[in-house]
Amino acid sequence: MRKEKFMIYRRNAKKGDPTYSSKSHSAPHFEGHYVEGMEEWAQWYCFNKKEDGTYEAELDEAWNEGSHNGGGTINVDIPKEWFALSYDDFLNRVITLAAAVHYGFNVNDLKERKGLKQFFGFKD
């Protein structure tokens, strides 16, 4: 299913790019318990509009596993009912999806992204 993406963050973005962040968006690695001295991080964080008009939150997480990175991509559908909320209430809920808070994202990070409100179909 083809998707329209709205990128919030890319780990490899350069300063000045809209998806750049000075925050590390990393956290202690968790496998049922925190693994001392091991870190995991967000590779990217975005929202997708699918062909059927529904939306999802997407976050790719990674951690070192010896000679390569482990991890995966988390995709979580955004409930249709949330689009009836005010934009601020919508953002307060949508930030809870796809482990965004775990990696240090907050509502202000979303509010700062020009065009996100329109991407989700909210009026100015």
Tab-separated table of C-alpha atoms in Angstrom:
chain	number	residue	atom	x	y	z
A	1	MET	CA	0.000	0.000	0.000
A	2	ARG	CA	1.577	3.283	-1.124
A	3	LYS	CA	2.146	5.849	1.582
A	4	GLU	CA	2.642	9.606	1.782
A	5	LYS	CA	5.288	10.284	4.469
A	6	PHE	CA	5.773	13.281	6.722
A	7	MET	CA	9.192	13.008	8.348
A	8	ILE	CA	9.625	14.407	11.840
A	9	TYR	CA	13.176	13.188	12.486
A	10	ARG	CA	16.042	11.402	10.749
A	11	ARG	CA	19.104	10.477	12.795
A	12	ASN	CA	21.478	11.190	9.900
A	13	ALA	CA	19.946	14.596	9.033
A	14	LYS	CA	22.361	17.516	8.910
A	15	LYS	CA	21.895	20.750	10.844
A	16	GLY	CA	19.497	22.994	8.904
A	17	ASP	CA	17.463	20.072	7.542
A	18	PRO	CA	13.862	20.159	8.869
A	19	THR	CA	14.266	16.587	10.188
A	20	TYR	CA	17.424	17.453	12.177
A	21	SER	CA	17.318	17.505	15.971
A	22	SER	CA	20.014	18.422	18.464
A	23	LYS	CA	18.484	15.800	20.788
A	24	SER	CA	19.988	12.320	20.622
A	25	HIS	CA	16.579	10.552	20.673
A	26	SER	CA	18.207	7.629	22.443
A	27	ALA	CA	17.323	5.698	25.577
A	28	PRO	CA	18.682	2.879	27.712
A	29	HIS	CA	18.123	-0.448	25.956
A	30	PHE	CA	15.149	-2.375	27.351
A	31	GLU	CA	14.588	-6.125	27.047
A	32	GLY	CA	12.062	-6.740	29.819
A	33	HIS	CA	14.620	-4.887	31.967
A	34	TYR	CA	17.145	-2.163	31.237
A	35	VAL	CA	20.480	-3.481	29.971
A	36	GLU	CA	23.228	-1.604	31.789
A	37	GLY	CA	25.500	0.381	29.498
A	38	MET	CA	23.524	-0.411	26.338
A	39	GLU	CA	21.732	2.268	24.355
A	40	GLU	CA	19.031	2.195	21.703
A	41	TRP	CA	18.012	5.058	19.428
A	42	ALA	CA	15.446	6.255	16.901
A	43	GLN	CA	16.696	6.089	13.315
A	44	TRP	CA	13.654	8.021	12.067
A	45	TYR	CA	10.211	9.110	13.189
A	46	CYS	CA	7.417	9.951	10.765
A	47	PHE	CA	3.721	9.801	10.024
A	48	ASN	CA	2.213	8.074	7.011
A	49	LYS	CA	-1.007	8.666	5.137
A	50	LYS	CA	-2.052	5.413	3.513
A	51	GLU	CA	-3.952	4.985	0.227
A	52	ASP	CA	-7.171	4.283	2.110
A	53	GLY	CA	-6.933	7.697	3.851
A	54	THR	CA	-5.964	6.337	7.257
A	55	TYR	CA	-2.826	7.428	9.085
A	56	GLU	CA	-0.127	5.715	11.097
A	57	ALA	CA	2.805	6.689	13.283
A	58	GLU	CA	6.133	5.069	12.356
A	59	LEU	CA	9.373	4.915	14.309
A	60	ASP	CA	12.457	2.910	13.403
A	61	GLU	CA	14.494	1.867	16.421
A	62	ALA	CA	17.987	0.417	16.525
A	63	TRP	CA	20.697	-0.807	18.889
A	64	ASN	CA	24.130	-2.326	18.520
A	65	GLU	CA	24.299	-6.103	18.201
A	66	GLY	CA	27.981	-6.698	17.728
A	67	SER	CA	28.929	-6.127	14.091
A	68	HIS	CA	25.468	-4.864	13.059
A	69	ASN	CA	22.409	-3.042	14.400
A	70	GLY	CA	19.329	-4.787	15.698
A	71	GLY	CA	15.900	-3.256	15.971
A	72	GLY	CA	12.952	-2.760	13.711
A	73	THR	CA	10.211	-0.455	12.589
A	74	ILE	CA	7.158	0.209	14.749
A	75	ASN	CA	3.982	1.115	12.822
A	76	VAL	CA	0.832	2.003	14.773
A	77	ASP	CA	-2.470	3.116	13.253
A	78	ILE	CA	-3.843	6.431	14.482
A	79	PRO	CA	-7.471	5.944	15.577
A	80	LYS	CA	-9.922	7.761	13.293
A	81	GLU	CA	-11.778	9.141	16.330
A	82	TRP	CA	-8.723	11.189	17.311
A	83	PHE	CA	-9.155	13.390	14.228
A	84	ALA	CA	-12.360	14.801	15.778
A	85	LEU	CA	-10.310	16.255	18.670
A	86	SER	CA	-8.683	19.671	18.732
A	87	TYR	CA	-5.225	19.670	17.159
A	88	ASP	CA	-3.547	20.064	20.575
A	89	ASP	CA	-5.506	17.139	22.051
A	90	PHE	CA	-4.749	15.104	18.923
A	91	LEU	CA	-0.997	15.738	19.336
A	92	ASN	CA	-1.141	14.837	23.041
A	93	ARG	CA	-2.479	11.431	22.035
A	94	VAL	CA	-0.505	10.793	18.859
A	95	ILE	CA	2.829	11.327	20.660
A	96	THR	CA	2.025	8.244	22.769
A	97	LEU	CA	2.181	5.952	19.702
A	98	ALA	CA	5.137	3.981	18.284
A	99	ALA	CA	7.398	4.490	21.346
A	100	ALA	CA	7.973	8.174	20.490
A	101	VAL	CA	8.061	9.311	24.128
A	102	HIS	CA	10.532	6.530	25.002
A	103	TYR	CA	12.965	8.103	22.522
A	104	GLY	CA	12.517	11.620	23.893
A	105	PHE	CA	9.996	13.067	21.448
A	106	ASN	CA	7.375	15.438	22.843
A	107	VAL	CA	4.398	17.468	21.642
A	108	ASN	CA	6.569	20.558	21.094
A	109	ASP	CA	8.719	18.584	18.629
A	110	LEU	CA	5.551	17.950	16.620
A	111	LYS	CA	4.241	21.514	16.916
A	112	GLU	CA	7.547	22.850	15.550
A	113	ARG	CA	7.203	20.902	12.273
A	114	LYS	CA	5.713	23.216	9.679
A	115	GLY	CA	3.064	21.530	7.553
A	116	LEU	CA	2.223	18.705	9.975
A	117	LYS	CA	-1.122	20.228	10.929
A	118	GLN	CA	-2.129	20.414	7.261
A	119	PHE	CA	-0.757	16.902	6.584
A	120	PHE	CA	-3.224	15.561	9.157
A	121	GLY	CA	-6.051	17.622	7.628
A	122	PHE	CA	-6.493	20.131	10.462
A	123	LYS	CA	-7.400	23.707	9.536
A	124	ASP	CA	-5.287	26.702	10.566
